[in-house]
PDB file of C-alpha atoms in Angstrom:
ATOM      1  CA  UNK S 173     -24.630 -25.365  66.774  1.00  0.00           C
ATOM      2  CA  UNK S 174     -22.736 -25.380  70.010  1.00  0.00           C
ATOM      3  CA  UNK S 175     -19.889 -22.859  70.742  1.00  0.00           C
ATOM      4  CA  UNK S 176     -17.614 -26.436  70.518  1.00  0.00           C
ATOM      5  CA  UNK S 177     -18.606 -27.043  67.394  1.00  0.00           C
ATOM      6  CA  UNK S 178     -18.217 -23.645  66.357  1.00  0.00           C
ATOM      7  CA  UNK S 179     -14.959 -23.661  67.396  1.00  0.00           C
ATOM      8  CA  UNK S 180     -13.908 -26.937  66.221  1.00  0.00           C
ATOM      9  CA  UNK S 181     -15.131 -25.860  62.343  1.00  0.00           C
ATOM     10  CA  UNK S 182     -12.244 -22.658  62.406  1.00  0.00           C
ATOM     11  CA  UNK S 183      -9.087 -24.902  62.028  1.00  0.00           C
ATOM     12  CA  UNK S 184     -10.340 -26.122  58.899  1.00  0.00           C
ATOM     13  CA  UNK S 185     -10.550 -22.838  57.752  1.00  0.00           C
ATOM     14  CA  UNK S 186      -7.636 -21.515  59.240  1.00  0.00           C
ATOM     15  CA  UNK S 187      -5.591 -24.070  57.106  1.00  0.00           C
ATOM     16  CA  UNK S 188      -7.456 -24.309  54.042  1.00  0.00           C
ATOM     17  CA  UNK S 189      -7.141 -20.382  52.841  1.00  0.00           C
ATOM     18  CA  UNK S 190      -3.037 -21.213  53.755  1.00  0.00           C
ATOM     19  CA  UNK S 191      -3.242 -23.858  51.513  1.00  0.00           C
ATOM     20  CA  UNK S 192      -5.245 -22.919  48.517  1.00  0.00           C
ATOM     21  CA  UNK S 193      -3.102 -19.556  48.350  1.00  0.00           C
ATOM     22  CA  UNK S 194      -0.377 -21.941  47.869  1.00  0.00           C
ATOM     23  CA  UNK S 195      -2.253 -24.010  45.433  1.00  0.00           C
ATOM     24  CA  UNK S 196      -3.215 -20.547  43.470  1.00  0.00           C
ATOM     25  CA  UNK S 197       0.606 -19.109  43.425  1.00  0.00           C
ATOM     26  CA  UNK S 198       1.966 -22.697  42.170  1.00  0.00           C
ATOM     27  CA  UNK S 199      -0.755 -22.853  39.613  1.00  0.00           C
ATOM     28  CA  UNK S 200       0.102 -19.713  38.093  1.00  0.00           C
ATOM     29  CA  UNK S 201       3.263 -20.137  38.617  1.00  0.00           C
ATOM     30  CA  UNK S 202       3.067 -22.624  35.979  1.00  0.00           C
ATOM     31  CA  UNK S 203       0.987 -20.819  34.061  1.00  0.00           C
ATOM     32  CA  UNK S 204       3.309 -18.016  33.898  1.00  0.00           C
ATOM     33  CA  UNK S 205       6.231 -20.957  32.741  1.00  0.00           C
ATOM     34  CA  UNK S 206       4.191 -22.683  30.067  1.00  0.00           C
ATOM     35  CA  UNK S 207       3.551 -18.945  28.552  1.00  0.00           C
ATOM     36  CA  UNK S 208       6.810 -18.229  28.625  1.00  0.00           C
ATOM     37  CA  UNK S 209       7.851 -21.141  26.781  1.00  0.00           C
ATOM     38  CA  UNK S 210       5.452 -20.980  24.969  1.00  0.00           C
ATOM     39  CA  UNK S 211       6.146 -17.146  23.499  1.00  0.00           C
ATOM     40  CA  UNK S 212       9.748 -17.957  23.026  1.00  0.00           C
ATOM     41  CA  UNK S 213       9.343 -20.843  20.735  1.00  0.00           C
ATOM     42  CA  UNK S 214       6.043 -19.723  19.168  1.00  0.00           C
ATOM     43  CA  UNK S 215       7.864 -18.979  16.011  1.00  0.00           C
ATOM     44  CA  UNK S 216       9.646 -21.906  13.910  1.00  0.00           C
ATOM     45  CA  UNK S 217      12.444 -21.936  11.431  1.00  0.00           C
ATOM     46  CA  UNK S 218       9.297 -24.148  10.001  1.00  0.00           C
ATOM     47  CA  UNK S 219       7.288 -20.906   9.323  1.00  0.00           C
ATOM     48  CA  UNK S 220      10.354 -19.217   8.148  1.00  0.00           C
ATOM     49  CA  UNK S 221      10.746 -21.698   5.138  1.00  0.00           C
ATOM     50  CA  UNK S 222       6.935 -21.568   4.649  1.00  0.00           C
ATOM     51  CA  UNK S 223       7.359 -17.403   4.220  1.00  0.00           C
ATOM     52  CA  UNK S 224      10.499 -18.119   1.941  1.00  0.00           C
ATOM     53  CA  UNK S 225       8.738 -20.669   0.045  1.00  0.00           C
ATOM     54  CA  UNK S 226       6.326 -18.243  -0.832  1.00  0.00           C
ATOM     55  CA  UNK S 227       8.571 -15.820  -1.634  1.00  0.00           C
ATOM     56  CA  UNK S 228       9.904 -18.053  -4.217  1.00  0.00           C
ATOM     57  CA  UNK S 229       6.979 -19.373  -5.347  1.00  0.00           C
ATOM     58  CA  UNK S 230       5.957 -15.094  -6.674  1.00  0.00           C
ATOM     59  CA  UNK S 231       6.226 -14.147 -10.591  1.00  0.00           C
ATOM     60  CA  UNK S 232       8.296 -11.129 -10.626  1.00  0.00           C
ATOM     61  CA  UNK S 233       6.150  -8.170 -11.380  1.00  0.00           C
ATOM     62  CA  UNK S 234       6.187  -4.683 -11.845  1.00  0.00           C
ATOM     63  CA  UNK S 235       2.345  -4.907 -10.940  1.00  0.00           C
ATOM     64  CA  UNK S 236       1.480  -3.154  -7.491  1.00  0.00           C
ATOM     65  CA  UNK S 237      -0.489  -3.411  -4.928  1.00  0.00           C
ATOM     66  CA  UNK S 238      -1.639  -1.207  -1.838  1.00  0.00           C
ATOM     67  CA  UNK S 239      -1.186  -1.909   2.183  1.00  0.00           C
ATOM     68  CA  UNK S 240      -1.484  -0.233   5.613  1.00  0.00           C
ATOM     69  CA  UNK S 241       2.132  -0.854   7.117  1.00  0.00           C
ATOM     70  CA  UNK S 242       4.470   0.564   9.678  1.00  0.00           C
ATOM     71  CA  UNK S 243       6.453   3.480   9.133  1.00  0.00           C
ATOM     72  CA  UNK S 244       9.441   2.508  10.362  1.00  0.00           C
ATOM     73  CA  UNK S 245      10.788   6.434   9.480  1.00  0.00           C
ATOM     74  CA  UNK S 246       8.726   7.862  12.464  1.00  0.00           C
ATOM     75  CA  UNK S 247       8.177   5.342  14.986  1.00  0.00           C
ATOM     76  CA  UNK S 248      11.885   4.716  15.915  1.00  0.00           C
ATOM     77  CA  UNK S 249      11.465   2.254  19.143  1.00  0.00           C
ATOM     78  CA  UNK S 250      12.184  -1.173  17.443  1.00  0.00           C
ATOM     79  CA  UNK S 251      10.077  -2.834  19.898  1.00  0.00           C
ATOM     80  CA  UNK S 252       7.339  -1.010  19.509  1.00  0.00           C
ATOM     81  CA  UNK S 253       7.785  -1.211  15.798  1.00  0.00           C
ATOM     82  CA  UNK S 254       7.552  -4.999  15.818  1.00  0.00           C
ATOM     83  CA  UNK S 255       4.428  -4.850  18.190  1.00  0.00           C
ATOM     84  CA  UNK S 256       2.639  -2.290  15.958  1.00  0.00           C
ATOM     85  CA  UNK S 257       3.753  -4.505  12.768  1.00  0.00           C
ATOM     86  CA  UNK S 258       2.529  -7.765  14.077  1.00  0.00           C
ATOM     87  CA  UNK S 259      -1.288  -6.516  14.350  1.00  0.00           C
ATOM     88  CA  UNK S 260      -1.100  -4.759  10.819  1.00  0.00           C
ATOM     89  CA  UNK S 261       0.703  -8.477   8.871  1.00  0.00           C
ATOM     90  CA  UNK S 262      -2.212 -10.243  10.582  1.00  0.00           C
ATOM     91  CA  UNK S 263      -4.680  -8.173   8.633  1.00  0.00           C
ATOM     92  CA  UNK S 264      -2.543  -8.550   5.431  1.00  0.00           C
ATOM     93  CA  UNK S 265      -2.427 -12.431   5.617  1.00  0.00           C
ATOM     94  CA  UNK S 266      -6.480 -12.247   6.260  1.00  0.00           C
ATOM     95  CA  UNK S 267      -7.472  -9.811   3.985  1.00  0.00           C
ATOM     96  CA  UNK S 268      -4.559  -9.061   0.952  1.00  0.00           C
ATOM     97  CA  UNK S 269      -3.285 -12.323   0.365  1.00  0.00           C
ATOM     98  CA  UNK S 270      -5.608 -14.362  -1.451  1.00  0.00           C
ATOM     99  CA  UNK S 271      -4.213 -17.401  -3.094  1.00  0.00           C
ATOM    100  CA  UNK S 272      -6.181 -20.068  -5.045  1.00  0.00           C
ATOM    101  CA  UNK S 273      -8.034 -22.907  -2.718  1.00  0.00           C
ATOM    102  CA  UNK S 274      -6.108 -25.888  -1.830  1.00  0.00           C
ATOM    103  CA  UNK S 275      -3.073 -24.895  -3.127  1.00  0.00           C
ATOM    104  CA  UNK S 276       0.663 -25.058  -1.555  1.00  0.00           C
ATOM    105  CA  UNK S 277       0.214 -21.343  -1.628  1.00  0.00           C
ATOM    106  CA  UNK S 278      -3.084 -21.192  -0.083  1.00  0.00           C
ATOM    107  CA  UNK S 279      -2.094 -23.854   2.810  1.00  0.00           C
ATOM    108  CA  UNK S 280       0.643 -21.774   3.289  1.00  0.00           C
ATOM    109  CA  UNK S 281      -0.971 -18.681   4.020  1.00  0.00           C
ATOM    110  CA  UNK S 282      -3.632 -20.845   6.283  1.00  0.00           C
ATOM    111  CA  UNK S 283      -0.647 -21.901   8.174  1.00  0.00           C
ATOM    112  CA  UNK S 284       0.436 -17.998   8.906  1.00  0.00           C
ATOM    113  CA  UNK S 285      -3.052 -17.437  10.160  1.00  0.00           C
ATOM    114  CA  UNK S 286      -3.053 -19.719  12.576  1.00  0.00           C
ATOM    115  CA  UNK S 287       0.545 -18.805  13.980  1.00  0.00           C
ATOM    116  CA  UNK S 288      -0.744 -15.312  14.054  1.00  0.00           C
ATOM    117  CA  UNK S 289      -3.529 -16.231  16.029  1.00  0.00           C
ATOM    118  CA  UNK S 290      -1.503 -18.174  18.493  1.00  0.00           C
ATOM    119  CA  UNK S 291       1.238 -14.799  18.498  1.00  0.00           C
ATOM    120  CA  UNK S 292      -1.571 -12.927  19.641  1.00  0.00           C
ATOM    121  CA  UNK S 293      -1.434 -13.859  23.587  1.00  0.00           C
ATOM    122  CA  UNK S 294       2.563 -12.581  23.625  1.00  0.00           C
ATOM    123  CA  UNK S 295       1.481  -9.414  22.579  1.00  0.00           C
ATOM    124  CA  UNK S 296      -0.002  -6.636  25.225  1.00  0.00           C
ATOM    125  CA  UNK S 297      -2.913  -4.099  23.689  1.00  0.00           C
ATOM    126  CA  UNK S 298      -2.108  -0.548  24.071  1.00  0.00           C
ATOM    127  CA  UNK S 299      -4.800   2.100  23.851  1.00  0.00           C
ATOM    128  CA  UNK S 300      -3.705   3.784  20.661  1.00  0.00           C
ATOM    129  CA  UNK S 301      -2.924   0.363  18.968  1.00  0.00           C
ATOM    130  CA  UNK S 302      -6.420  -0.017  17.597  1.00  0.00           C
ATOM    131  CA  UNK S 303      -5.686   3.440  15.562  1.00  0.00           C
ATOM    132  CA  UNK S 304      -3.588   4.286  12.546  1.00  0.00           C
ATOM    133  CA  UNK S 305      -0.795   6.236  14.069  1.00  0.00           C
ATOM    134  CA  UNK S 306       2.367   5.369  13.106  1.00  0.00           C
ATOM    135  CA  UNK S 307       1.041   3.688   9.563  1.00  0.00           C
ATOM    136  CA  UNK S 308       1.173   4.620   6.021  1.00  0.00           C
ATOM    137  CA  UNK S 309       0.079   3.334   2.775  1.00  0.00           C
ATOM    138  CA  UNK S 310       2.577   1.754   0.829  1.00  0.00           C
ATOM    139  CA  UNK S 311       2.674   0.495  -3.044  1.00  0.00           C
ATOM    140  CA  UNK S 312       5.039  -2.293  -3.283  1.00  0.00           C
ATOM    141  CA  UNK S 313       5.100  -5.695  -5.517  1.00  0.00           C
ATOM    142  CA  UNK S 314       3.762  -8.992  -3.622  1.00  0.00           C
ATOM    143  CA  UNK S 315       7.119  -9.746  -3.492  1.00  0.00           C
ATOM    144  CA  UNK S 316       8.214  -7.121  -1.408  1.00  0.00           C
ATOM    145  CA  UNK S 317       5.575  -7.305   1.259  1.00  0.00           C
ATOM    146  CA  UNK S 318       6.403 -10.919   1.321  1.00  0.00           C
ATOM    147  CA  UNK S 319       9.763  -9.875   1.996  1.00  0.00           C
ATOM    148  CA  UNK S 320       8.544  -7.477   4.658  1.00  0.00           C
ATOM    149  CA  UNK S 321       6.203  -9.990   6.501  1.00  0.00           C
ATOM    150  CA  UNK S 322       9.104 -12.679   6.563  1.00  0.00           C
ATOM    151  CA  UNK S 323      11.552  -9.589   8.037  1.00  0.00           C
ATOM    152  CA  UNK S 324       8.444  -9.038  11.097  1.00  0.00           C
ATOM    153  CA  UNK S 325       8.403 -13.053  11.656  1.00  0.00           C
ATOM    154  CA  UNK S 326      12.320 -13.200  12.209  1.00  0.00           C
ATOM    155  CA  UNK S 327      13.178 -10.064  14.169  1.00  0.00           C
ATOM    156  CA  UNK S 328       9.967 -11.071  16.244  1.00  0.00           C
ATOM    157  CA  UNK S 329      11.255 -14.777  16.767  1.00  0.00           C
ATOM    158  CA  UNK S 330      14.629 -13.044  17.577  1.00  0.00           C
ATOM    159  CA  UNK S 331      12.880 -10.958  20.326  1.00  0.00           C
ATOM    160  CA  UNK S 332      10.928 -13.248  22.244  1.00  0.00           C
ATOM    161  CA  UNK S 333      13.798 -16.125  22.354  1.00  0.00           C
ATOM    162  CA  UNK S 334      15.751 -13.437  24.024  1.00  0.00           C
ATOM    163  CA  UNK S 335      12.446 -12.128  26.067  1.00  0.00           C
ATOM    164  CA  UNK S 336       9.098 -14.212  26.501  1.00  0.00           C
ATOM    165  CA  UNK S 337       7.452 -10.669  27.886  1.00  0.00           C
ATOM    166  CA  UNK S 338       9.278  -8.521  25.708  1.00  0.00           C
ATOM    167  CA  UNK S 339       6.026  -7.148  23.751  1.00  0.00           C
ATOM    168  CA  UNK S 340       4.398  -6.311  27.109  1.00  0.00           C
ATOM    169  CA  UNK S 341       5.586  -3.098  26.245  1.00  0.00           C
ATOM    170  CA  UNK S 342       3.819   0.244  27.015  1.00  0.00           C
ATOM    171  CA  UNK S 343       4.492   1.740  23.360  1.00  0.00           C
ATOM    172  CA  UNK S 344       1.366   4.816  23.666  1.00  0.00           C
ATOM    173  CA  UNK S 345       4.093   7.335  23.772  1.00  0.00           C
ATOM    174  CA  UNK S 346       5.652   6.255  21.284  1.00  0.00           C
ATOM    175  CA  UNK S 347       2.815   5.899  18.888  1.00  0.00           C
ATOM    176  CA  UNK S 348       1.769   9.453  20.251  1.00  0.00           C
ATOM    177  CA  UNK S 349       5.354  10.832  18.582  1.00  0.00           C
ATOM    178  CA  UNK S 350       3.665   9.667  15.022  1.00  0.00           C
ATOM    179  CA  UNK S 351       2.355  12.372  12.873  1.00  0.00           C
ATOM    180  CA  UNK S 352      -1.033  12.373  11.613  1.00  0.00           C
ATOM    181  CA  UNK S 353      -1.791   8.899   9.552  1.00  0.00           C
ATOM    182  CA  UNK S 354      -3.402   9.260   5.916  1.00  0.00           C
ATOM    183  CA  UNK S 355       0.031  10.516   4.085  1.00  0.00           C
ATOM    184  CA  UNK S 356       1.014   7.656   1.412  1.00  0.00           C
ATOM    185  CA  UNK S 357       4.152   6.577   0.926  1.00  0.00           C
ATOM    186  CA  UNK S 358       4.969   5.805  -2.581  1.00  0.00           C
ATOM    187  CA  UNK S 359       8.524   5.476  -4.290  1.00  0.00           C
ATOM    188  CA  UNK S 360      10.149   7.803  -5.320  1.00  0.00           C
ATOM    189  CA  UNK S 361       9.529   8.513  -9.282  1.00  0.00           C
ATOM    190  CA  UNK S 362       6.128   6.899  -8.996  1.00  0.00           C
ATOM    191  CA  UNK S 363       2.699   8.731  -8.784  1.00  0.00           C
ATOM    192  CA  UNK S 364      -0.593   7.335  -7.576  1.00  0.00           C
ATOM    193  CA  UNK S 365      -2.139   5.729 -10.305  1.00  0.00           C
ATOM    194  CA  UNK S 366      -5.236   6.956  -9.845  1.00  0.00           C
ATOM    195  CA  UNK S 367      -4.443  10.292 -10.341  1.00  0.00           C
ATOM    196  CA  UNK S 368      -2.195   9.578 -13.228  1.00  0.00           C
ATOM    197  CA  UNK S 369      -4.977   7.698 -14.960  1.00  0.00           C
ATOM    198  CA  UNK S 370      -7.178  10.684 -14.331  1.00  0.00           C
ATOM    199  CA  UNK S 371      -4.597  12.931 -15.708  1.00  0.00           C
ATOM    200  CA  UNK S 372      -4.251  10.918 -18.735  1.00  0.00           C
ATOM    201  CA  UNK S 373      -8.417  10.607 -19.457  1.00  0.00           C
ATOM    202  CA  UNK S 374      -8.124  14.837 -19.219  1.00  0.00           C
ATOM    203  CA  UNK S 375      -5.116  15.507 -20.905  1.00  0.00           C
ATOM    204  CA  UNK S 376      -5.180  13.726 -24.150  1.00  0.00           C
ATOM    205  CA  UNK S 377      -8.708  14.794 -25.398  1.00  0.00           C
ATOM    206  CA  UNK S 378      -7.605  18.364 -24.447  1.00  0.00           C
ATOM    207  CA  UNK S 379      -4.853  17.481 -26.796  1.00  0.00           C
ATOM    208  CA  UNK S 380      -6.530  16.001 -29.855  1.00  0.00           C
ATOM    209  CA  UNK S 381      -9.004  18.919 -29.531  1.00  0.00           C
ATOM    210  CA  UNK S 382      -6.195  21.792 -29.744  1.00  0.00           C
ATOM    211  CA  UNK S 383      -4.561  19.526 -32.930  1.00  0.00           C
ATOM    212  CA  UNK S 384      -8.001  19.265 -34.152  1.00  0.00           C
ATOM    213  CA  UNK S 385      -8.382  22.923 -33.978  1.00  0.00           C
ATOM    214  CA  UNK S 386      -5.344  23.760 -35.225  1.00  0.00           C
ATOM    215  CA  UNK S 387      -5.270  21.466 -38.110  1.00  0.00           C
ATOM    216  CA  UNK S 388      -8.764  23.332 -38.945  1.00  0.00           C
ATOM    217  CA  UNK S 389      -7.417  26.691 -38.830  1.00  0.00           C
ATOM    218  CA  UNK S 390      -4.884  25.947 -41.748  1.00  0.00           C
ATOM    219  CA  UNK S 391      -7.286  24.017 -43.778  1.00  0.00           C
ATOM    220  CA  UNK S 392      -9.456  27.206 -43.793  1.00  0.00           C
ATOM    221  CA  UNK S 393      -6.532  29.479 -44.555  1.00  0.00           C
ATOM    222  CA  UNK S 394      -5.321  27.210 -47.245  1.00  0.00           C
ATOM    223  CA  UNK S 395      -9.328  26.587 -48.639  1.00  0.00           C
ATOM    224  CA  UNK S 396      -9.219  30.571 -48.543  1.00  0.00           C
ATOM    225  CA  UNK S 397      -5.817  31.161 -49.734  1.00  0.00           C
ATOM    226  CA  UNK S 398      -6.762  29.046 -53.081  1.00  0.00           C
ATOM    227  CA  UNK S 399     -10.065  30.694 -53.726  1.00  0.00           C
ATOM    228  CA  UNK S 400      -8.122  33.965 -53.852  1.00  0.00           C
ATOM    229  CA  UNK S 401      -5.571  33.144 -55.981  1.00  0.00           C
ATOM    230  CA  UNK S 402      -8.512  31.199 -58.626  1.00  0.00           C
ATOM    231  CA  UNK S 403     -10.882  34.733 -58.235  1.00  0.00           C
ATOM    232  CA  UNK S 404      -7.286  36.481 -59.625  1.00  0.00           C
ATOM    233  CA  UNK S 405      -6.596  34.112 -62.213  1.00  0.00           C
ATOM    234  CA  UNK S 406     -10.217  34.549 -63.826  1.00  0.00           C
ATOM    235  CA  UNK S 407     -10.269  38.004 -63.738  1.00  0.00           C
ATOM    236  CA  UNK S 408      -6.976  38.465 -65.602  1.00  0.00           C
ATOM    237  CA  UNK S 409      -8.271  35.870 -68.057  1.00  0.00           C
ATOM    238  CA  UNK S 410     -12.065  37.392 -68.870  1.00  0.00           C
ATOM    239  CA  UNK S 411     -10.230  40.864 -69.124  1.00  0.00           C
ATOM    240  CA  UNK S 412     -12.579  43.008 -71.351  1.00  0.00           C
ATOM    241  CA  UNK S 413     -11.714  44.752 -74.926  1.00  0.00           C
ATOM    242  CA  UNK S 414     -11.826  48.013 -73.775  1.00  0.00           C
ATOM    243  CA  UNK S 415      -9.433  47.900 -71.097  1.00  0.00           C
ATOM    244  CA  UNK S 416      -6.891  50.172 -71.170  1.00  0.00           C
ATOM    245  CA  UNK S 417      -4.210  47.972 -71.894  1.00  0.00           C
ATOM    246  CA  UNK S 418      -6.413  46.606 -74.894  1.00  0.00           C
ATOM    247  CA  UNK S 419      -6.921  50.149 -75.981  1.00  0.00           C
ATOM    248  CA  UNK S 420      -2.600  50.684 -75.792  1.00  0.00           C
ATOM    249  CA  UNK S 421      -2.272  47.902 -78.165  1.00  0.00           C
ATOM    250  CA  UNK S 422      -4.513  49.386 -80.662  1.00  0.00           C
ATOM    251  CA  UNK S 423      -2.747  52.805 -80.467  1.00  0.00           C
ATOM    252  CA  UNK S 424       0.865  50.907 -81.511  1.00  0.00           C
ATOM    253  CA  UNK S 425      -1.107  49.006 -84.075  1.00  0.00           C
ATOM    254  CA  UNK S 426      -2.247  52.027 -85.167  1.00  0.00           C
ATOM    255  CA  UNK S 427       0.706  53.984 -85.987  1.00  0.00           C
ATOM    256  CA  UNK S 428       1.810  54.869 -89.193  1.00  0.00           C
ATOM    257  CA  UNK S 429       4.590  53.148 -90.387  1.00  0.00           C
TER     258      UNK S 429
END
């Protein structure tokens, strides 16, 4: 290759890197854009009448059920509630609500899944997300979870209309704030029903043994009581002749008149 040649090969270069940084910063330029719109108008008033619907759709119930959730009590930064909340009602609609195959219910909930999974590029990972600070356990009716997922969907929609980037939010210290996870929150008046099942398997055979102790104590005394008073009764019947009360009434029969 001649030095000409050499030389005549470095304009191309010379432009080209020019140009394809150009190319790059307009591409992701656009990138950037279609995210953005894409974030803010993830969310539907569509999948806001699919939550309600199921809401509707529940058979009121005193029946509870158990579920890792936020507790909104200790991690005060709303934003970082939301992005904390988000991860934890994507595991709920995949693993706790299970509705019967190819039904409105069940379409429904297929529905969620896939808006979850299309959430999940608007939302930033922080280190102690994958952890369970910040969560309890809470006992509520299906109704009220479904009440709490639809509450996550709207204040999230709310969010990112406002802010595409919003949940790029560094929320470690936040979650660092949390106490300790593993303390249950149940309402107030209730117990865990585990414990007050076991209560109730110990309790009432310790019962019905005391009764049945009791009630054998005074059947013995009575059974004991009655064999006394029998023993008495036969003596004073089977008295002898020559008992001294015999031998009194042959002394007044005795006298002379």
């Amino acid at each position: 290759m001649t030095a000409r040649g050499a030389a005549g090969r470095c304009p191309s270069s010379t432009w080209l890197g020019p140009r394809l940084l150009l190319v790059c910063l307009l591409v992701s330029r656009s990138i950037a854009k279609e995210v953005s719109e894409h974030c803010s108008h993830m969310i539907g008033n569509g999948h806001l009448q699919v939550l309600q619907q199921l809401i509707d759709s529940q058979m009121e119930t005193s029946c509870q059920i158990a579920f890792e959730f936020v507790d909104q009590e200790q991690l005060g930064d709303h934003v970082c509630y939301l992005k904390k909340a988000f991860f934890l009602v994507k595991e709920i609609i995949e693993d706790t609500m299970r509705f019967k195959d190819n039904t409105p219910n069940a379409n429904a909930t297929e529905r969620l899944q896939e808006l979850s999974m299309r959430l999940k590029s608007c939302f930033t990972m922080d280190y102690e997300e994958q952890n369970k600070a910040c969560v309890r356990t809470f006992r509520e009716t299906p109704l009220q979870l479904l009440e709490k997922i639809k509450n996550v969907f709207n204040e999230t929609k709310n969010l990112l209309e406002k802010d595409w980037n919003i949940f790029s939010k560094n929320c470690n210290n936040s979650f660092a704030k949390c106490s300790s996870p593993g303390h249950e929150n149940l309402p107030r008046g209730s117990s865990d029903p585990h414990i007050s099942g076991f209560v109730f398997h110990l309790v009432v055979p310790g019962i019905v043994l005391v009764l049945l102790a009791v009630g054998g104590l005074l059947f013995y005394r009575w059974k004991r009581r009655s064999h006394r008073e029998s023993q008495t009764l036969d003596s004073s019947v089977g008295q002898p002749e020559g008992s001294p009360l015999t031998q009194d009434e042959d002394r007044q029969v005795e006298l002379p008149v």
